[in-house]
Amino acid sequence: MISRKFEQVNDLIRSTDDRWSDKNYVIGLRAKSLIAQIFNLFLINSLDLISDCSFESAKNLFRKGKPVVMALWHGDFLSCLYNWRNRDIAVVASLSEDGDIITKSLDSLGYQAIRGSSSRGGARVILEAVKKIKEGVTVAITIDGPKGPVHEVKPGIIKLVQKTGVPIIPMGLAYANAIKLHNWDNTRIPLPFSKTLIHIGEPLFIDPGISVDEGCKILKSYMFECENLAIQKLKAGC
C-alpha cells in the first residue's frame, strides 16, 4: 500500500484496522508524530553525515537515476533516513503503530511509504515494490525488520530483486559517538555534532537461479563487509 500523505492513509488500512476508528488513537498518533518530526529536525541540523561511495558502478546508477534496492539494518534506519531525504525513495514501513509514526516522518522527509512487512502483508509489499521499481523509483528496505532477529536477512528483498533484476545497494554505517538502545535491533542514535559514515557498497546482483536462503547469506556477508569498511574509514579520518 502506498501512502504519500499521512492524512490520506490507504483506505484498505482504515477499513481493516479498528484502531483508525478510535479518536484517542488518532490524536495520540498525531502527537507522537509531531514529537518525532521535531526530533528529526534537530538531528538533521546537527549531524555530520558522510556518504562514502568508492564504486563507479554504484555512482553511475545514482547519476542515471536507475532504480535500485537499498539494503540497511533496522538499527541504522535513522541515519540513513536523514542522508537520503527528499529524493522520493520508497521505504517499507510496517502496519504497526510504529509504522504509522514512521510513515508520517517519511512523508515529512520527502519519502514514499510502502505499508507492510514480512509478518503482515508481505506478498503485497513485494507487489507494490515491484510496481514502484518498474516506475523507476528506488526502494529502501530494513532487511532484518520489523522484528528481527537482529542482522538476519529476511527473504523479501531477495524475492524482490530476483523478480525485477535490479541490484541491491548494501550500506554499512559507522558512528564516532552514538547511543545504543537496548531494544531488539540495537538502534544507534548518533550524538549531535558527531560524525556518522555511511559506506555505500558495490551493487549486488542476485542470480534468479539461486535459492532465496543462499541469496540471504550472500547479502548478509556483503552487509557486514560494508560495515567493517565504514568503521575502518571512519577511524582513518574518512
PDB file of N, CA, C and O in Angstrom, residues 48-97:
ATOM      1  N   ASP A  48      26.844  15.305  11.426  1.00  0.00           N
ATOM      2  CA  ASP A  48      27.889  15.384  10.403  1.00  0.00           C
ATOM      3  C   ASP A  48      27.882  14.048   9.669  1.00  0.00           C
ATOM      4  O   ASP A  48      28.593  13.115  10.024  1.00  0.00           O
ATOM      5  N   LEU A  49      27.025  13.963   8.640  1.00  0.00           N
ATOM      6  CA  LEU A  49      26.867  12.722   7.882  1.00  0.00           C
ATOM      7  C   LEU A  49      27.818  12.702   6.692  1.00  0.00           C
ATOM      8  O   LEU A  49      27.881  13.653   5.915  1.00  0.00           O
ATOM      9  N   ILE A  50      28.551  11.611   6.555  1.00  0.00           N
ATOM     10  CA  ILE A  50      29.493  11.436   5.451  1.00  0.00           C
ATOM     11  C   ILE A  50      29.039  10.251   4.623  1.00  0.00           C
ATOM     12  O   ILE A  50      28.925   9.130   5.122  1.00  0.00           O
ATOM     13  N   SER A  51      28.750  10.497   3.360  1.00  0.00           N
ATOM     14  CA  SER A  51      28.338   9.429   2.453  1.00  0.00           C
ATOM     15  C   SER A  51      29.540   9.024   1.604  1.00  0.00           C
ATOM     16  O   SER A  51      30.095   9.835   0.862  1.00  0.00           O
ATOM     17  N   ASP A  52      29.960   7.764   1.728  1.00  0.00           N
ATOM     18  CA  ASP A  52      31.174   7.283   1.067  1.00  0.00           C
ATOM     19  C   ASP A  52      30.817   6.217   0.036  1.00  0.00           C
ATOM     20  O   ASP A  52      30.217   5.187   0.369  1.00  0.00           O
ATOM     21  N   CYS A  53      31.156   6.487  -1.205  1.00  0.00           N
ATOM     22  CA  CYS A  53      30.922   5.511  -2.270  1.00  0.00           C
ATOM     23  C   CYS A  53      32.143   5.477  -3.182  1.00  0.00           C
ATOM     24  O   CYS A  53      32.443   6.450  -3.880  1.00  0.00           O
ATOM     25  N   SER A  54      32.860   4.360  -3.176  1.00  0.00           N
ATOM     26  CA  SER A  54      34.088   4.252  -3.964  1.00  0.00           C
ATOM     27  C   SER A  54      33.913   3.381  -5.204  1.00  0.00           C
ATOM     28  O   SER A  54      34.874   3.067  -5.883  1.00  0.00           O
ATOM     29  N   PHE A  55      32.669   2.988  -5.495  1.00  0.00           N
ATOM     30  CA  PHE A  55      32.414   2.104  -6.632  1.00  0.00           C
ATOM     31  C   PHE A  55      31.758   2.876  -7.765  1.00  0.00           C
ATOM     32  O   PHE A  55      30.662   3.421  -7.611  1.00  0.00           O
ATOM     33  N   GLU A  56      32.429   2.944  -8.917  1.00  0.00           N
ATOM     34  CA  GLU A  56      31.897   3.679 -10.063  1.00  0.00           C
ATOM     35  C   GLU A  56      30.568   3.095 -10.529  1.00  0.00           C
ATOM     36  O   GLU A  56      29.695   3.820 -11.007  1.00  0.00           O
ATOM     37  N   SER A  57      30.428   1.769 -10.398  1.00  0.00           N
ATOM     38  CA  SER A  57      29.184   1.124 -10.839  1.00  0.00           C
ATOM     39  C   SER A  57      27.998   1.652 -10.039  1.00  0.00           C
ATOM     40  O   SER A  57      26.910   1.880 -10.592  1.00  0.00           O
ATOM     41  N   ALA A  58      28.198   1.867  -8.734  1.00  0.00           N
ATOM     42  CA  ALA A  58      27.129   2.422  -7.903  1.00  0.00           C
ATOM     43  C   ALA A  58      26.889   3.884  -8.240  1.00  0.00           C
ATOM     44  O   ALA A  58      25.740   4.338  -8.363  1.00  0.00           O
ATOM     45  N   LYS A  59      27.970   4.648  -8.403  1.00  0.00           N
ATOM     46  CA  LYS A  59      27.834   6.068  -8.734  1.00  0.00           C
ATOM     47  C   LYS A  59      27.076   6.265 -10.041  1.00  0.00           C
ATOM     48  O   LYS A  59      26.242   7.168 -10.161  1.00  0.00           O
ATOM     49  N   ASN A  60      27.356   5.405 -11.022  1.00  0.00           N
ATOM     50  CA  ASN A  60      26.686   5.524 -12.318  1.00  0.00           C
ATOM     51  C   ASN A  60      25.185   5.273 -12.199  1.00  0.00           C
ATOM     52  O   ASN A  60      24.380   5.930 -12.863  1.00  0.00           O
ATOM     53  N   LEU A  61      24.814   4.313 -11.360  1.00  0.00           N
ATOM     54  CA  LEU A  61      23.390   4.024 -11.162  1.00  0.00           C
ATOM     55  C   LEU A  61      22.675   5.239 -10.581  1.00  0.00           C
ATOM     56  O   LEU A  61      21.579   5.600 -11.017  1.00  0.00           O
ATOM     57  N   PHE A  62      23.312   5.885  -9.605  1.00  0.00           N
ATOM     58  CA  PHE A  62      22.701   7.054  -8.978  1.00  0.00           C
ATOM     59  C   PHE A  62      22.665   8.245  -9.940  1.00  0.00           C
ATOM     60  O   PHE A  62      21.683   8.978  -9.992  1.00  0.00           O
ATOM     61  N   ARG A  63      23.755   8.423 -10.707  1.00  0.00           N
ATOM     62  CA  ARG A  63      23.812   9.544 -11.655  1.00  0.00           C
ATOM     63  C   ARG A  63      22.706   9.432 -12.704  1.00  0.00           C
ATOM     64  O   ARG A  63      22.090  10.428 -13.092  1.00  0.00           O
ATOM     65  N   LYS A  64      22.479   8.218 -13.171  1.00  0.00           N
ATOM     66  CA  LYS A  64      21.494   7.989 -14.236  1.00  0.00           C
ATOM     67  C   LYS A  64      20.072   7.851 -13.690  1.00  0.00           C
ATOM     68  O   LYS A  64      19.125   7.716 -14.472  1.00  0.00           O
ATOM     69  N   GLY A  65      19.929   7.866 -12.375  1.00  0.00           N
ATOM     70  CA  GLY A  65      18.593   7.746 -11.787  1.00  0.00           C
ATOM     71  C   GLY A  65      17.975   6.376 -11.948  1.00  0.00           C
ATOM     72  O   GLY A  65      16.744   6.243 -11.964  1.00  0.00           O
ATOM     73  N   LYS A  66      18.823   5.360 -12.062  1.00  0.00           N
ATOM     74  CA  LYS A  66      18.314   3.999 -12.210  1.00  0.00           C
ATOM     75  C   LYS A  66      17.772   3.487 -10.867  1.00  0.00           C
ATOM     76  O   LYS A  66      18.369   3.731  -9.824  1.00  0.00           O
ATOM     77  N   PRO A  67      16.647   2.780 -10.885  1.00  0.00           N
ATOM     78  CA  PRO A  67      16.121   2.255  -9.624  1.00  0.00           C
ATOM     79  C   PRO A  67      16.986   1.130  -9.076  1.00  0.00           C
ATOM     80  O   PRO A  67      17.515   0.312  -9.833  1.00  0.00           O
ATOM     81  N   VAL A  68      17.156   1.114  -7.773  1.00  0.00           N
ATOM     82  CA  VAL A  68      17.892   0.062  -7.083  1.00  0.00           C
ATOM     83  C   VAL A  68      17.112  -0.284  -5.817  1.00  0.00           C
ATOM     84  O   VAL A  68      16.128   0.376  -5.471  1.00  0.00           O
ATOM     85  N   VAL A  69      17.563  -1.325  -5.133  1.00  0.00           N
ATOM     86  CA  VAL A  69      17.001  -1.655  -3.829  1.00  0.00           C
ATOM     87  C   VAL A  69      18.089  -1.417  -2.791  1.00  0.00           C
ATOM     88  O   VAL A  69      19.134  -2.077  -2.810  1.00  0.00           O
ATOM     89  N   MET A  70      17.876  -0.456  -1.911  1.00  0.00           N
ATOM     90  CA  MET A  70      18.863  -0.111  -0.889  1.00  0.00           C
ATOM     91  C   MET A  70      18.623  -0.982   0.343  1.00  0.00           C
ATOM     92  O   MET A  70      17.489  -1.093   0.822  1.00  0.00           O
ATOM     93  N   ALA A  71      19.697  -1.599   0.846  1.00  0.00           N
ATOM     94  CA  ALA A  71      19.598  -2.513   1.978  1.00  0.00           C
ATOM     95  C   ALA A  71      20.297  -1.915   3.193  1.00  0.00           C
ATOM     96  O   ALA A  71      21.453  -1.499   3.112  1.00  0.00           O
ATOM     97  N   LEU A  72      19.611  -1.892   4.316  1.00  0.00           N
ATOM     98  CA  LEU A  72      20.199  -1.396   5.555  1.00  0.00           C
ATOM     99  C   LEU A  72      19.653  -2.198   6.722  1.00  0.00           C
ATOM    100  O   LEU A  72      18.586  -2.803   6.634  1.00  0.00           O
ATOM    101  N   TRP A  73      20.419  -2.206   7.814  1.00  0.00           N
ATOM    102  CA  TRP A  73      19.948  -2.858   9.030  1.00  0.00           C
ATOM    103  C   TRP A  73      18.928  -1.953   9.720  1.00  0.00           C
ATOM    104  O   TRP A  73      19.036  -0.723   9.673  1.00  0.00           O
ATOM    105  N   HIS A  74      17.977  -2.559  10.378  1.00  0.00           N
ATOM    106  CA  HIS A  74      16.916  -1.818  11.059  1.00  0.00           C
ATOM    107  C   HIS A  74      17.498  -0.828  12.079  1.00  0.00           C
ATOM    108  O   HIS A  74      16.992   0.288  12.239  1.00  0.00           O
ATOM    109  N   GLY A  75      18.557  -1.219  12.755  1.00  0.00           N
ATOM    110  CA  GLY A  75      19.157  -0.369  13.772  1.00  0.00           C
ATOM    111  C   GLY A  75      19.837   0.873  13.237  1.00  0.00           C
ATOM    112  O   GLY A  75      20.161   1.800  13.991  1.00  0.00           O
ATOM    113  N   ASP A  76      20.062   0.935  11.909  1.00  0.00           N
ATOM    114  CA  ASP A  76      20.711   2.088  11.278  1.00  0.00           C
ATOM    115  C   ASP A  76      19.710   2.968  10.530  1.00  0.00           C
ATOM    116  O   ASP A  76      20.111   3.866   9.776  1.00  0.00           O
ATOM    117  N   PHE A  77      18.441   2.722  10.744  1.00  0.00           N
ATOM    118  CA  PHE A  77      17.401   3.381   9.954  1.00  0.00           C
ATOM    119  C   PHE A  77      17.453   4.901  10.054  1.00  0.00           C
ATOM    120  O   PHE A  77      17.345   5.609   9.058  1.00  0.00           O
ATOM    121  N   LEU A  78      17.641   5.419  11.273  1.00  0.00           N
ATOM    122  CA  LEU A  78      17.579   6.866  11.470  1.00  0.00           C
ATOM    123  C   LEU A  78      18.598   7.625  10.621  1.00  0.00           C
ATOM    124  O   LEU A  78      18.253   8.566   9.915  1.00  0.00           O
ATOM    125  N   SER A  79      19.858   7.207  10.686  1.00  0.00           N
ATOM    126  CA  SER A  79      20.911   7.926   9.961  1.00  0.00           C
ATOM    127  C   SER A  79      20.703   7.854   8.453  1.00  0.00           C
ATOM    128  O   SER A  79      20.905   8.846   7.735  1.00  0.00           O
ATOM    129  N   CYS A  80      20.316   6.689   7.968  1.00  0.00           N
ATOM    130  CA  CYS A  80      20.061   6.549   6.524  1.00  0.00           C
ATOM    131  C   CYS A  80      18.875   7.404   6.098  1.00  0.00           C
ATOM    132  O   CYS A  80      18.867   7.988   5.012  1.00  0.00           O
ATOM    133  N   LEU A  81      17.868   7.488   6.973  1.00  0.00           N
ATOM    134  CA  LEU A  81      16.681   8.286   6.693  1.00  0.00           C
ATOM    135  C   LEU A  81      17.061   9.742   6.461  1.00  0.00           C
ATOM    136  O   LEU A  81      16.594  10.388   5.523  1.00  0.00           O
ATOM    137  N   TYR A  82      17.956  10.274   7.286  1.00  0.00           N
ATOM    138  CA  TYR A  82      18.366  11.668   7.148  1.00  0.00           C
ATOM    139  C   TYR A  82      19.215  11.875   5.896  1.00  0.00           C
ATOM    140  O   TYR A  82      19.104  12.880   5.208  1.00  0.00           O
ATOM    141  N   ASN A  83      20.065  10.905   5.604  1.00  0.00           N
ATOM    142  CA  ASN A  83      21.016  11.072   4.498  1.00  0.00           C
ATOM    143  C   ASN A  83      20.338  11.080   3.130  1.00  0.00           C
ATOM    144  O   ASN A  83      20.779  11.779   2.221  1.00  0.00           O
ATOM    145  N   TRP A  84      19.271  10.306   2.953  1.00  0.00           N
ATOM    146  CA  TRP A  84      18.667  10.136   1.631  1.00  0.00           C
ATOM    147  C   TRP A  84      17.342  10.875   1.489  1.00  0.00           C
ATOM    148  O   TRP A  84      16.565  10.586   0.577  1.00  0.00           O
ATOM    149  N   ARG A  85      17.085  11.846   2.358  1.00  0.00           N
ATOM    150  CA  ARG A  85      15.801  12.545   2.350  1.00  0.00           C
ATOM    151  C   ARG A  85      15.606  13.351   1.062  1.00  0.00           C
ATOM    152  O   ARG A  85      16.561  13.709   0.377  1.00  0.00           O
ATOM    153  N   ASN A  86      14.325  13.619   0.771  1.00  0.00           N
ATOM    154  CA  ASN A  86      13.900  14.464  -0.358  1.00  0.00           C
ATOM    155  C   ASN A  86      14.341  13.932  -1.720  1.00  0.00           C
ATOM    156  O   ASN A  86      14.629  14.708  -2.638  1.00  0.00           O
ATOM    157  N   ARG A  87      14.399  12.606  -1.838  1.00  0.00           N
ATOM    158  CA  ARG A  87      14.735  12.004  -3.142  1.00  0.00           C
ATOM    159  C   ARG A  87      13.619  11.093  -3.642  1.00  0.00           C
ATOM    160  O   ARG A  87      13.806  10.338  -4.596  1.00  0.00           O
ATOM    161  N   ASP A  88      12.473  11.144  -2.973  1.00  0.00           N
ATOM    162  CA  ASP A  88      11.283  10.383  -3.388  1.00  0.00           C
ATOM    163  C   ASP A  88      11.527   8.874  -3.426  1.00  0.00           C
ATOM    164  O   ASP A  88      10.968   8.162  -4.252  1.00  0.00           O
ATOM    165  N   ILE A  89      12.393   8.405  -2.538  1.00  0.00           N
ATOM    166  CA  ILE A  89      12.634   6.967  -2.406  1.00  0.00           C
ATOM    167  C   ILE A  89      11.458   6.335  -1.671  1.00  0.00           C
ATOM    168  O   ILE A  89      10.871   6.941  -0.773  1.00  0.00           O
ATOM    169  N   ALA A  90      11.095   5.126  -2.063  1.00  0.00           N
ATOM    170  CA  ALA A  90      10.016   4.399  -1.393  1.00  0.00           C
ATOM    171  C   ALA A  90      10.615   3.515  -0.301  1.00  0.00           C
ATOM    172  O   ALA A  90      11.552   2.761  -0.544  1.00  0.00           O
ATOM    173  N   VAL A  91      10.072   3.630   0.913  1.00  0.00           N
ATOM    174  CA  VAL A  91      10.580   2.887   2.069  1.00  0.00           C
ATOM    175  C   VAL A  91       9.489   1.986   2.615  1.00  0.00           C
ATOM    176  O   VAL A  91       8.334   2.404   2.753  1.00  0.00           O
ATOM    177  N   VAL A  92       9.843   0.753   2.935  1.00  0.00           N
ATOM    178  CA  VAL A  92       8.881  -0.178   3.509  1.00  0.00           C
ATOM    179  C   VAL A  92       8.688   0.134   4.991  1.00  0.00           C
ATOM    180  O   VAL A  92       9.649   0.205   5.753  1.00  0.00           O
ATOM    181  N   ALA A  93       7.430   0.352   5.407  1.00  0.00           N
ATOM    182  CA  ALA A  93       7.087   0.621   6.800  1.00  0.00           C
ATOM    183  C   ALA A  93       5.989  -0.345   7.222  1.00  0.00           C
ATOM    184  O   ALA A  93       5.039  -0.594   6.473  1.00  0.00           O
ATOM    185  N   SER A  94       6.102  -0.883   8.418  1.00  0.00           N
ATOM    186  CA  SER A  94       5.161  -1.904   8.883  1.00  0.00           C
ATOM    187  C   SER A  94       3.767  -1.319   9.105  1.00  0.00           C
ATOM    188  O   SER A  94       3.561  -0.099   9.102  1.00  0.00           O
ATOM    189  N   LEU A  95       2.790  -2.194   9.335  1.00  0.00           N
ATOM    190  CA  LEU A  95       1.420  -1.787   9.583  1.00  0.00           C
ATOM    191  C   LEU A  95       1.148  -1.523  11.065  1.00  0.00           C
ATOM    192  O   LEU A  95       0.000  -1.306  11.455  1.00  0.00           O
ATOM    193  N   SER A  96       2.183  -1.534  11.881  1.00  0.00           N
ATOM    194  CA  SER A  96       2.037  -1.323  13.323  1.00  0.00           C
ATOM    195  C   SER A  96       1.890   0.168  13.635  1.00  0.00           C
ATOM    196  O   SER A  96       1.977   1.021  12.745  1.00  0.00           O
ATOM    197  N   GLU A  97       1.688   0.492  14.931  1.00  0.00           N
ATOM    198  CA  GLU A  97       1.639   1.890  15.340  1.00  0.00           C
ATOM    199  C   GLU A  97       2.968   2.580  15.043  1.00  0.00           C
ATOM    200  O   GLU A  97       3.002   3.719  14.580  1.00  0.00           O
TER     201      GLU A  97
END
